[in-house]
Coordinates of C-alpha atoms in Angstrom, one line a residue:
Chain W
X82 CA 6.4 -77.7 -28.1
X83 CA 3.8 -77.0 -25.5
X84 CA 2.0 -73.9 -26.9
X85 CA -0.6 -74.0 -24.2
X86 CA 2.1 -73.7 -21.4
X87 CA 4.0 -70.9 -23.2
X88 CA 0.7 -68.9 -23.6
X89 CA -0.2 -69.6 -20.0
X90 CA 3.2 -68.1 -19.0
X91 CA 2.8 -65.1 -21.1
X92 CA -0.8 -64.5 -19.8
X93 CA 0.4 -64.8 -16.2
X94 CA 3.3 -62.4 -16.9
X95 CA 1.1 -60.1 -18.5
X96 CA -1.5 -59.9 -15.7
X97 CA 1.2 -59.8 -13.1
X98 CA 2.6 -56.7 -14.8
X99 CA -0.9 -55.0 -15.2
X100 CA -1.6 -55.6 -11.4
X101 CA 1.8 -54.7 -10.3
X102 CA 2.1 -51.3 -12.2
X103 CA -0.1 -49.1 -9.9
X104 CA 1.2 -51.0 -7.0
X105 CA 4.9 -50.2 -8.0
X106 CA 3.8 -46.5 -8.6
X107 CA 2.2 -46.0 -5.2
X108 CA 4.6 -48.2 -3.3
X109 CA 7.6 -46.8 -4.8
X110 CA 6.8 -43.4 -4.5
X111 CA 5.6 -43.9 -0.8
X112 CA 9.0 -45.6 0.1
X113 CA 10.9 -43.0 -2.1
X114 CA 9.5 -39.7 -0.6
X115 CA 8.0 -40.5 2.7
X116 CA 9.7 -41.1 5.9
X117 CA 7.9 -43.3 8.6
X118 CA 8.7 -45.4 11.5
X119 CA 8.2 -48.9 9.9
X120 CA 10.0 -47.8 6.7
X121 CA 12.8 -50.3 7.2
X122 CA 10.6 -53.1 8.0
X123 CA 8.3 -52.6 5.1
X124 CA 11.3 -52.5 2.7
X125 CA 12.7 -55.6 4.4
X126 CA 9.3 -57.3 3.9
X127 CA 9.2 -56.4 0.3
X128 CA 12.7 -57.6 -0.4
X129 CA 11.9 -61.2 1.5
X130 CA 10.9 -63.0 -1.6
X131 CA 14.2 -62.4 -3.2
X132 CA 16.1 -64.2 -0.3
X133 CA 13.4 -66.9 0.8
X134 CA 13.6 -70.4 -0.9
X135 CA 10.7 -70.8 -3.4
X136 CA 9.5 -73.8 -1.2
X137 CA 9.3 -71.8 2.0
X138 CA 7.6 -69.0 0.1
X139 CA 5.4 -71.5 -1.8
X140 CA 4.4 -73.2 1.4
X141 CA 3.2 -70.1 3.2
X142 CA 1.2 -69.2 0.1
X143 CA -0.3 -72.6 0.2
X144 CA -1.1 -72.0 3.8
X145 CA -2.5 -68.2 3.3
X146 CA -4.6 -69.3 0.2
X147 CA -5.5 -72.8 1.0
X148 CA -9.1 -74.1 1.8
X149 CA -8.8 -73.6 5.4
X150 CA -7.5 -69.9 5.3
X151 CA -9.9 -67.0 5.4
X152 CA -8.8 -65.9 1.9
X153 CA -9.3 -69.6 0.7
X154 CA -12.5 -70.1 2.3
X155 CA -13.7 -66.8 1.0
X156 CA -12.9 -67.7 -2.5
X157 CA -14.5 -71.1 -2.3
X158 CA -17.7 -69.4 -1.2
X159 CA -17.7 -66.7 -3.8
X160 CA -16.6 -68.7 -6.8
X161 CA -17.3 -72.3 -6.0
X162 CA -13.8 -73.5 -6.3
X163 CA -10.8 -73.3 -4.4
X164 CA -7.9 -70.6 -5.1
X165 CA -4.9 -72.8 -4.8
X166 CA -4.0 -75.0 -8.0
X167 CA -6.0 -72.4 -10.0
X168 CA -4.7 -69.8 -12.4
X169 CA -6.1 -66.9 -10.0
X170 CA -4.2 -68.5 -7.1
X171 CA -0.9 -68.5 -9.2
X172 CA -1.5 -64.9 -10.2
X173 CA -1.9 -64.0 -6.6
X174 CA 1.4 -65.7 -5.7
X175 CA 3.2 -64.4 -8.8
X176 CA 2.0 -60.8 -7.8
X177 CA 3.4 -61.3 -4.3
X178 CA 6.7 -62.8 -5.2
X179 CA 7.3 -60.2 -7.9
X180 CA 6.9 -57.3 -5.3
X181 CA 10.6 -56.7 -4.9
X182 CA 11.2 -56.7 -8.8
X183 CA 8.4 -54.2 -9.3
X184 CA 8.8 -51.9 -6.2
X185 CA 12.5 -51.6 -5.9
X186 CA 13.2 -50.3 -9.4
X187 CA 10.2 -48.1 -9.0
X188 CA 11.3 -46.7 -5.7
X189 CA 14.9 -46.1 -7.3
X190 CA 13.2 -44.2 -10.2
X191 CA 11.4 -41.8 -7.9
X192 CA 14.3 -41.4 -5.8
X193 CA 16.3 -40.0 -8.8
X194 CA 13.8 -37.0 -9.2
X195 CA 15.3 -33.9 -7.4
X196 CA 13.5 -32.9 -4.4
X197 CA 13.7 -29.4 -5.8
X198 CA 11.7 -30.4 -8.9
X199 CA 8.8 -31.8 -6.8
X200 CA 8.8 -28.6 -4.9
X201 CA 8.8 -26.5 -8.1
X202 CA 5.8 -28.5 -9.4
X203 CA 4.2 -27.4 -6.2
X204 CA 4.9 -24.0 -6.4
X205 CA 3.7 -24.0 -10.0
X206 CA 0.3 -24.9 -8.5
X207 CA 0.2 -28.6 -9.4
X208 CA -1.7 -30.7 -7.1
X209 CA -0.1 -34.0 -6.1
X210 CA -1.9 -36.0 -8.6
X211 CA -1.3 -33.5 -11.4
X212 CA 2.6 -33.4 -10.3
X213 CA 2.6 -37.2 -10.5
X214 CA 1.2 -37.2 -13.9
X215 CA 3.1 -34.2 -15.4
X216 CA 6.5 -34.5 -13.6
X217 CA 7.2 -37.4 -11.4
X218 CA 6.1 -40.3 -14.0
X219 CA 7.6 -38.8 -16.8
X220 CA 11.0 -38.5 -14.8
X221 CA 10.7 -41.8 -13.1
X222 CA 9.7 -43.9 -16.0
X223 CA 13.1 -45.7 -16.5
X224 CA 12.5 -47.1 -13.2
X225 CA 9.1 -47.9 -13.7
X226 CA 9.9 -49.5 -17.2
X227 CA 12.9 -51.6 -15.5
X228 CA 10.4 -52.8 -12.9
X229 CA 7.8 -53.9 -15.5
X230 CA 10.4 -55.7 -17.5
X231 CA 12.0 -57.5 -14.6
X232 CA 8.5 -58.5 -13.3
X233 CA 7.6 -59.8 -16.9
X234 CA 10.9 -61.8 -17.2
X235 CA 11.0 -63.1 -14.0
X236 CA 7.2 -64.4 -13.8
X237 CA 8.2 -66.3 -17.2
X238 CA 11.2 -68.0 -15.4
X239 CA 9.8 -68.8 -11.7
X240 CA 9.5 -72.4 -11.1
X241 CA 9.4 -73.3 -7.5
X242 CA 6.7 -71.4 -6.3
X243 CA 4.5 -72.2 -9.3
X244 CA 5.1 -75.8 -8.5
X245 CA 4.1 -75.3 -4.8
X246 CA 1.1 -73.2 -5.5
X247 CA -0.2 -74.2 -8.8
X248 CA 1.0 -78.0 -9.4
X249 CA 1.2 -78.7 -12.8
X250 CA -2.4 -78.7 -14.4
X251 CA -2.3 -78.1 -18.1
X252 CA -4.0 -75.1 -19.3
X253 CA -4.5 -73.7 -15.7
X254 CA -1.2 -73.9 -13.9
X255 CA 1.5 -75.7 -16.2
X256 CA 3.6 -72.7 -17.1
X257 CA 6.4 -73.1 -19.6
X258 CA 9.0 -73.5 -16.8
X259 CA 7.0 -76.4 -15.4
X260 CA 6.4 -77.9 -18.9
X261 CA 10.3 -78.2 -19.4
X262 CA 10.7 -79.7 -16.1
X263 CA 8.0 -82.3 -16.9
X264 CA 9.7 -83.0 -20.4
X265 CA 13.1 -83.5 -18.6
X266 CA 11.4 -85.9 -16.3
X267 CA 10.0 -87.9 -19.3
X268 CA 13.3 -88.0 -20.6
X269 CA 12.2 -86.0 -23.7
X270 CA 15.3 -83.8 -24.1
X271 CA 14.4 -82.8 -27.5
X272 CA 11.2 -81.1 -26.4
X273 CA 12.9 -79.5 -23.2
X274 CA 15.4 -78.1 -25.5
X275 CA 13.1 -76.5 -27.9
X276 CA 11.1 -74.9 -25.2
X277 CA 14.1 -73.8 -23.2
X278 CA 15.5 -72.1 -26.2
X279 CA 12.2 -70.3 -26.9
X280 CA 11.9 -69.1 -23.4
X281 CA 15.5 -67.9 -23.6
X282 CA 14.6 -66.0 -27.0
X283 CA 11.7 -64.4 -25.4
X284 CA 13.1 -63.3 -22.3
X285 CA 16.2 -61.9 -24.0
X286 CA 14.2 -60.3 -26.8
X287 CA 11.8 -58.5 -24.3
X288 CA 14.8 -57.1 -22.3
X289 CA 16.8 -56.1 -25.3
X290 CA 13.8 -54.2 -27.0
X291 CA 13.1 -52.4 -23.6
X292 CA 16.6 -51.5 -23.1
X293 CA 17.2 -50.1 -26.7
X294 CA 14.0 -48.2 -26.4
X295 CA 14.8 -46.7 -23.1
X296 CA 18.2 -45.7 -24.5
X297 CA 16.5 -44.1 -27.4
X298 CA 14.1 -42.1 -25.2
X299 CA 16.8 -41.3 -22.8
X300 CA 19.0 -39.6 -25.3
X301 CA 16.0 -37.6 -26.5
X302 CA 15.4 -36.5 -22.8
X303 CA 19.0 -35.8 -21.8
Chain N
X61 CA -1.5 -7.5 -2.0
X62 CA 0.8 -7.0 1.0
X63 CA 2.6 -10.0 2.3
X64 CA 2.9 -10.3 6.1
X65 CA 5.1 -13.0 7.6
X66 CA 5.6 -14.1 11.2
X67 CA 7.9 -17.0 12.2
X68 CA 8.8 -18.6 15.4
X69 CA 10.6 -22.0 15.6
X70 CA 13.1 -23.8 17.7
X71 CA 14.1 -26.5 15.1
X72 CA 15.7 -27.2 12.7
X73 CA 17.2 -23.8 13.5
X74 CA 15.8 -21.3 15.9
X75 CA 13.8 -18.6 14.1
X76 CA 12.2 -15.4 15.3
X77 CA 11.3 -13.0 12.5
X78 CA 8.4 -10.9 11.4
X79 CA 8.1 -8.5 8.5
X80 CA 5.9 -7.2 5.7
X81 CA 6.6 -6.6 2.2
X82 CA 4.6 -4.0 -0.1
X83 CA 3.4 -4.7 -3.4
X84 CA 6.1 -3.8 -6.1
X85 CA 8.7 -3.6 -3.2
X86 CA 11.6 -5.8 -3.3
X87 CA 12.8 -7.0 0.0
X88 CA 16.4 -8.7 0.3
X89 CA 16.8 -11.4 3.0
X90 CA 20.5 -11.3 3.6
X91 CA 22.6 -13.3 6.1
X92 CA 25.4 -16.1 5.9
X93 CA 24.5 -19.7 5.0
X94 CA 22.6 -21.3 7.7
X95 CA 21.1 -18.1 9.1
X96 CA 17.6 -19.2 8.3
X97 CA 16.9 -17.0 5.2
X98 CA 16.1 -19.9 3.1
X99 CA 13.9 -21.4 5.6
X100 CA 11.8 -18.1 5.9
X101 CA 11.4 -18.3 2.0
X102 CA 10.3 -22.0 2.1
X103 CA 7.8 -21.0 4.9
X104 CA 6.0 -18.4 2.7
X105 CA 6.0 -20.9 -0.1
X106 CA 4.5 -23.8 1.9
X107 CA 7.5 -26.0 1.4
X108 CA 8.2 -25.8 5.0
X109 CA 6.1 -25.5 8.2
X110 CA 7.5 -24.0 11.4
X111 CA 6.1 -24.5 14.9
X112 CA 4.5 -21.1 15.0
X113 CA 3.8 -19.0 11.9
X114 CA 1.5 -16.8 10.2
X115 CA 1.7 -15.9 6.6
X116 CA -0.9 -13.7 4.8
X117 CA -0.8 -12.3 1.3
X118 CA -3.3 -9.6 0.7
X119 CA -6.3 -10.7 2.6
X120 CA -5.7 -14.6 2.1
X121 CA -4.2 -16.5 5.1
X122 CA -1.9 -19.0 3.8
X123 CA -0.6 -20.2 7.1
X124 CA -1.8 -19.7 10.6
X125 CA -0.5 -22.2 13.0
X126 CA -2.7 -20.7 15.8
X127 CA -5.8 -21.1 13.9
X128 CA -4.8 -24.7 12.4
X129 CA -4.8 -23.0 8.8
X130 CA -2.0 -24.3 6.4
X131 CA -2.6 -24.2 2.6
X132 CA -0.4 -26.7 0.8
X133 CA 2.2 -25.0 -1.5
X134 CA 0.2 -25.8 -4.7
X135 CA -2.6 -23.7 -3.2
X136 CA -0.6 -20.6 -2.5
X137 CA 0.0 -18.1 -5.3
X138 CA 3.7 -18.0 -4.6
X139 CA 6.1 -17.8 -7.6
X140 CA 9.4 -19.4 -6.6
X141 CA 12.5 -19.3 -8.5
X142 CA 14.9 -21.8 -7.1
X143 CA 18.8 -21.7 -6.8
X144 CA 19.2 -24.7 -8.8
X145 CA 16.5 -23.3 -11.5
X146 CA 14.5 -26.6 -10.9
X147 CA 13.2 -26.6 -14.5
X148 CA 11.2 -29.5 -15.5
X149 CA 14.0 -31.3 -17.7
X150 CA 11.4 -33.2 -20.1
X151 CA 9.6 -30.1 -21.0
X152 CA 10.6 -27.4 -23.4
X153 CA 10.9 -23.6 -22.1
X154 CA 7.5 -23.0 -23.3
X155 CA 5.9 -26.1 -21.6
X156 CA 7.6 -25.3 -18.4
X157 CA 5.9 -21.9 -18.3
X158 CA 2.4 -23.5 -19.5
X159 CA 2.8 -26.1 -16.7
X160 CA 2.6 -23.3 -14.2
X161 CA -0.6 -21.8 -15.6
X162 CA -3.9 -22.6 -14.3
X163 CA -5.2 -22.2 -17.9
X164 CA -2.3 -22.8 -20.3
X165 CA -2.1 -19.8 -22.4
X166 CA 0.4 -20.3 -25.3
X167 CA 0.5 -16.5 -26.2
X168 CA 0.8 -15.4 -22.6
X169 CA 3.8 -17.8 -22.0
X170 CA 5.5 -16.5 -25.2
X171 CA 4.9 -13.0 -24.1
X172 CA 6.7 -13.8 -20.7
X173 CA 9.6 -15.7 -22.5
X174 CA 9.9 -12.3 -24.5
X175 CA 9.9 -10.5 -21.3
X176 CA 13.1 -12.1 -20.1
X177 CA 14.8 -12.0 -23.5
X178 CA 14.3 -15.5 -24.7
X179 CA 12.5 -14.9 -27.9
X180 CA 13.2 -17.8 -30.3
X181 CA 14.3 -20.3 -27.4
X182 CA 10.6 -21.5 -26.5
X183 CA 11.2 -24.9 -28.0
X184 CA 14.4 -25.5 -26.1
X185 CA 14.6 -28.1 -23.4
X186 CA 16.6 -26.9 -20.1
X187 CA 19.6 -29.2 -21.2
X188 CA 19.8 -27.0 -24.4
X189 CA 20.0 -23.7 -22.5
X190 CA 23.0 -22.0 -20.9
X191 CA 22.7 -21.4 -16.8
X192 CA 21.6 -17.8 -17.4
X193 CA 18.8 -18.8 -19.8
X194 CA 17.7 -21.6 -17.6
X195 CA 17.5 -18.9 -14.8
X196 CA 15.4 -16.7 -17.1
X197 CA 12.8 -19.5 -17.9
X198 CA 12.7 -20.1 -14.1
X199 CA 11.9 -16.4 -13.6
X200 CA 9.4 -16.5 -16.4
X201 CA 7.7 -19.6 -14.9
X202 CA 7.5 -18.1 -11.5
X203 CA 5.6 -15.2 -13.2
X204 CA 3.4 -17.4 -15.3
X205 CA 2.0 -18.5 -12.0
X206 CA 0.6 -15.0 -11.8
X207 CA 2.1 -15.1 -8.3
X208 CA 0.7 -12.9 -5.4
X209 CA 4.3 -13.0 -4.0
X210 CA 7.4 -13.6 -5.9
X211 CA 10.1 -15.5 -4.1
X212 CA 13.8 -15.7 -5.4
X213 CA 16.1 -18.1 -3.5
X214 CA 19.7 -17.1 -4.2
X215 CA 18.7 -17.0 -7.9
X216 CA 22.0 -15.7 -9.4
X217 CA 24.5 -17.5 -7.3
X218 CA 24.9 -20.6 -9.8
X219 CA 25.8 -18.3 -12.8
X220 CA 29.0 -16.7 -13.7
X221 CA 29.6 -13.2 -12.9
X222 CA 28.9 -11.6 -16.5
X223 CA 25.5 -13.3 -16.7
X224 CA 24.8 -12.3 -13.1
X225 CA 25.3 -8.7 -14.2
X226 CA 23.0 -9.1 -17.1
X227 CA 20.3 -10.9 -15.1
X228 CA 20.8 -7.9 -12.6
X229 CA 20.0 -5.4 -15.2
X230 CA 17.1 -7.5 -16.6
X231 CA 15.4 -7.7 -13.2
X232 CA 15.9 -3.8 -12.6
X233 CA 14.5 -3.4 -16.1
X234 CA 11.5 -5.6 -15.1
X235 CA 11.0 -3.7 -11.8
X236 CA 8.3 -1.5 -13.1
X237 CA 6.2 -4.4 -14.2
X238 CA 6.5 -6.3 -10.9
X239 CA 3.4 -5.2 -9.0
X240 CA 3.6 -8.0 -6.3
X241 CA 5.9 -8.2 -3.2
X242 CA 9.3 -9.6 -4.1
X243 CA 11.7 -11.4 -1.7
X244 CA 15.1 -11.8 -2.8
X245 CA 17.4 -14.4 -0.7
X246 CA 20.9 -13.7 -1.0
X247 CA 24.3 -13.7 0.8
X248 CA 25.7 -11.2 -1.9
X249 CA 25.5 -7.7 -0.2
X250 CA 26.3 -6.1 -3.6
X251 CA 23.3 -8.0 -5.2
X252 CA 21.0 -7.0 -2.5
X253 CA 22.1 -3.3 -2.4
X254 CA 21.6 -3.1 -6.3
X255 CA 18.3 -4.7 -6.5
X256 CA 16.5 -4.3 -3.2
X257 CA 14.4 -1.4 -1.7
X258 CA 14.8 -2.9 1.7
X259 CA 17.0 -5.2 3.6
X260 CA 16.4 -7.6 6.4
X261 CA 19.5 -8.8 7.9
X262 CA 19.2 -12.3 9.5
X263 CA 21.6 -13.8 11.9
X264 CA 21.3 -17.1 13.6
X265 CA 17.5 -17.0 12.6
X266 CA 16.9 -13.7 14.3
X267 CA 16.1 -10.4 12.6
X268 CA 19.0 -8.1 13.2
X269 CA 18.1 -5.2 11.2
X270 CA 15.3 -4.3 9.0
X271 CA 15.4 -1.1 7.0
X272 CA 16.1 0.6 3.6
X273 CA 19.3 -0.6 1.9
X274 CA 21.0 2.8 2.8
X275 CA 19.9 2.6 6.3
X276 CA 21.2 -1.1 6.7
X277 CA 24.4 -0.4 4.8
X278 CA 25.3 2.4 7.2
X279 CA 24.5 0.3 10.3
X280 CA 27.4 -0.9 12.2
X281 CA 25.3 -3.7 13.9
X282 CA 24.1 -5.0 10.5
X283 CA 27.6 -4.6 9.0
X284 CA 29.2 -6.6 11.8
X285 CA 27.0 -9.5 10.9
X286 CA 27.6 -9.2 7.1
X287 CA 31.4 -8.2 7.4
X288 CA 32.5 -4.8 7.8
X289 CA 34.0 -4.8 4.2
X290 CA 30.6 -5.0 2.8
X291 CA 29.9 -1.4 4.0
X292 CA 28.9 0.6 0.8
X293 CA 26.7 3.5 -0.4
X294 CA 24.6 3.6 -3.5
X295 CA 25.1 6.9 -5.5
X296 CA 23.0 7.8 -8.3
X297 CA 24.6 9.0 -11.5
X298 CA 23.9 9.8 -15.3
X299 CA 26.4 8.9 -17.7
X300 CA 27.6 12.2 -19.4
X301 CA 30.1 10.9 -21.6
X302 CA 33.3 9.0 -22.1
X303 CA 36.9 10.5 -22.0
X304 CA 39.5 9.6 -24.7
X305 CA 41.2 7.3 -22.4
X306 CA 38.0 5.2 -21.8
X307 CA 37.2 6.6 -18.4
X308 CA 33.4 7.5 -18.0
X309 CA 32.3 10.9 -16.8
X310 CA 29.4 10.7 -14.6
X311 CA 27.2 13.6 -13.2
X312 CA 26.3 13.0 -9.7
X313 CA 24.9 15.1 -6.9
X314 CA 28.3 15.8 -5.7
X315 CA 29.5 16.9 -9.2
X316 CA 31.3 15.2 -11.8
X317 CA 33.1 11.9 -11.2
X318 CA 35.2 9.7 -13.4
X319 CA 35.0 5.8 -13.1
X320 CA 36.5 3.0 -15.3
X321 CA 34.3 0.0 -16.0
X322 CA 31.0 1.9 -17.1
X323 CA 29.9 0.5 -20.6
X324 CA 26.4 2.1 -21.0
X325 CA 25.7 5.0 -23.4
X326 CA 25.8 8.4 -22.4
X327 CA 22.5 9.5 -21.0
X328 CA 21.8 6.3 -19.0
X329 CA 21.0 6.6 -15.3
X330 CA 23.0 4.4 -13.0
X331 CA 23.3 3.4 -9.3
X332 CA 26.9 2.9 -8.3
X333 CA 27.8 1.0 -5.2
X334 CA 30.8 2.7 -3.6
X335 CA 32.5 0.8 -0.9
X336 CA 33.2 2.6 2.2
X337 CA 36.8 1.1 2.6
X338 CA 37.7 2.7 -0.9
X339 CA 37.0 6.3 0.2
X340 CA 39.7 8.3 1.6
X341 CA 38.9 11.6 3.6
X342 CA 41.1 14.7 3.6
X343 CA 40.5 18.0 5.4
X344 CA 42.0 20.2 2.7
X345 CA 41.6 19.6 -0.9
X346 CA 44.6 17.5 -1.6
X347 CA 47.0 18.1 -4.8
X348 CA 49.2 16.0 -6.6
X349 CA 47.1 12.8 -6.1
X350 CA 46.7 9.9 -8.6
X351 CA 43.0 9.7 -7.5
X352 CA 40.6 11.0 -9.9
X353 CA 37.7 12.0 -7.8
X354 CA 37.8 14.6 -5.1
X355 CA 34.4 15.2 -3.9
X356 CA 33.7 18.0 -1.5
X357 CA 31.3 16.9 1.3
X358 CA 30.0 17.3 4.9
X359 CA 30.3 14.7 7.7
X360 CA 26.6 13.8 8.7
X361 CA 27.6 11.2 11.4
X362 CA 30.2 9.0 12.9
X363 CA 29.8 5.5 13.8
X364 CA 32.8 4.0 15.7
X365 CA 32.8 0.2 15.6
X366 CA 34.0 -2.2 18.1
X367 CA 37.4 -2.6 16.3
X368 CA 39.9 0.1 15.2
X369 CA 37.4 1.5 12.6
X370 CA 35.0 4.2 12.2
X371 CA 32.2 4.5 9.6
X372 CA 31.9 8.0 8.5
X373 CA 28.5 9.0 6.9
X374 CA 29.0 11.9 4.4
X375 CA 26.4 14.1 2.6
X376 CA 27.1 15.2 -0.8
X377 CA 24.3 17.2 -1.9
X378 CA 21.1 15.3 -1.6
X379 CA 23.1 11.9 -1.6
X380 CA 25.0 10.0 1.2
X381 CA 28.2 8.0 0.8
X382 CA 30.2 6.2 3.3
X383 CA 33.8 6.1 4.2
X384 CA 35.5 3.5 6.6
X385 CA 38.4 5.0 8.1
X386 CA 40.5 4.2 11.5
X387 CA 39.6 5.7 14.8
X388 CA 43.2 7.0 14.8
X389 CA 42.6 9.0 11.4
X390 CA 39.3 10.2 12.7
X391 CA 41.1 11.6 15.7
X392 CA 43.9 13.1 13.7
X393 CA 41.5 14.9 11.3
X394 CA 39.3 15.8 14.4
X395 CA 36.4 15.0 12.6
X396 CA 32.9 16.0 13.9
X397 CA 29.4 16.1 12.5
X398 CA 29.0 19.2 10.3
X399 CA 32.7 19.3 9.1
X400 CA 33.5 20.0 5.6
X401 CA 36.0 17.5 4.2
X402 CA 36.9 16.0 0.7
X403 CA 36.2 12.4 -0.1
X404 CA 38.9 10.9 -2.4
X405 CA 37.8 8.1 -4.7
X406 CA 39.8 6.1 -7.3
X407 CA 38.4 5.6 -10.7
X408 CA 39.5 2.2 -10.4
X409 CA 37.7 1.5 -7.0
X410 CA 34.2 0.7 -8.4
X411 CA 34.0 -2.9 -10.0
X412 CA 32.1 -3.4 -13.1
X413 CA 29.5 -5.6 -11.2
X414 CA 28.7 -2.8 -8.7
X415 CA 27.4 -0.7 -11.4
X416 CA 23.6 -1.2 -12.3
X417 CA 21.1 0.6 -14.3
X418 CA 18.7 2.7 -12.4
X419 CA 15.0 1.8 -12.9
X420 CA 13.2 4.3 -14.9

């Protein structure tokens, strides 16, 4: 059992969720409530990671974050090492390929709020920020929760992009999914089986607990 | 804190409307759906911005497209009651009220809930309240904002008739305490006539007629827009007592009248809506009739419509009622202003929801 890989996966999933939560709130809200000309294009771009092969996505991430890219060069100068094949580089890729999992459910959550309720918040004298805090977030939370759970679970399970952008550096970029692949390559079926079962248990547990929790809270609100 | 409104727009519907509402006055905006009445309300609240508009409440300019002033909805002191209640479902009744206060004041919120007869229900969530109760919370929440203007958007259209009657009575009871301009949007002429001081009839975005409810309800042009069968007059009455058969005996300026459907105790003051098409006219006092009310009165004016009907305004002492008869009947009776006639009214012709308690 590769505990380092498991811990790395959990760490990556945690930070991805932390970064994507505000992005999901702002982006989901924007797409739910605002009408603008490029909205269709933005929605399509957000969905792109769902349909692209991980290799294609990973390739572009390598190009965008590599040493010869503006981002990569800046990173090299600022921190003295390159961005790709590091945990930070993996986190950047993880945040981007999880955008559809975070923004889509959040958008649906905000869209479920009747327009009249947001108007009522305004006529009750609530500023947009106060309305977000007191009315929109409490009502959109099932969508936001789904967004965060999906992001967390999906980060644990992602393989192709991690391999392309991070490689398989123990303690740095070797996530549990990569570790399982390595075990299988080394014909260690026993080790692969243990880690696979662990990953299934963690993913299933996360989703089950969240759904149970949301059902209970949902009943209280209904 | 007078409210002044001027709106001109070409889209989404053409609008050309200007009016003012004084503090404590209830103005009803009436018109068919799609006439633009709700858009007027939303413009005042700040939920819609027409091309050209000016809205001032007291001295404060809320919207002036010419001067580039447009306060967002949350910076206007407009209390709004939505057709769908729009209560915050995750908050209790009390929390809904406190959410509308600049400085949440629990005691004041409880007082307002008491004012709309919701004592003891402060801890309930909207889902645990009936439609009528939710609408009361919505009204109390609008008042909790300490509004400079109270806006009611078809507030009683989603509740059943019995609840609507009770809510009407409560609004009338509250009247004395509403010291801000009140605008009521409705397509229910009965409701407008029972509750409002003045009416603005809107048709296809244009102000067709603005006047007191009595003026508007006797105006053929306004009535053509609203449907001639809506023509009706309001008669003040005091309940004198009940006869053994259940009919109420009411004292009016025209003498005693008998009506079914009255359930307020003797001594209560009522306003009764008498539909014009229910009133029959006779030159001589008729005998041998089943109708229980024969009221001597004088013809004040005749308004022929475009169709076969004539609207007759009748003076009874200090009050006026309306009768809608055919042109042929008016010719047969040779009716002219100043003539003495008898108005005949069945005791059954006034529905329960056309009777309202008169404000003190």
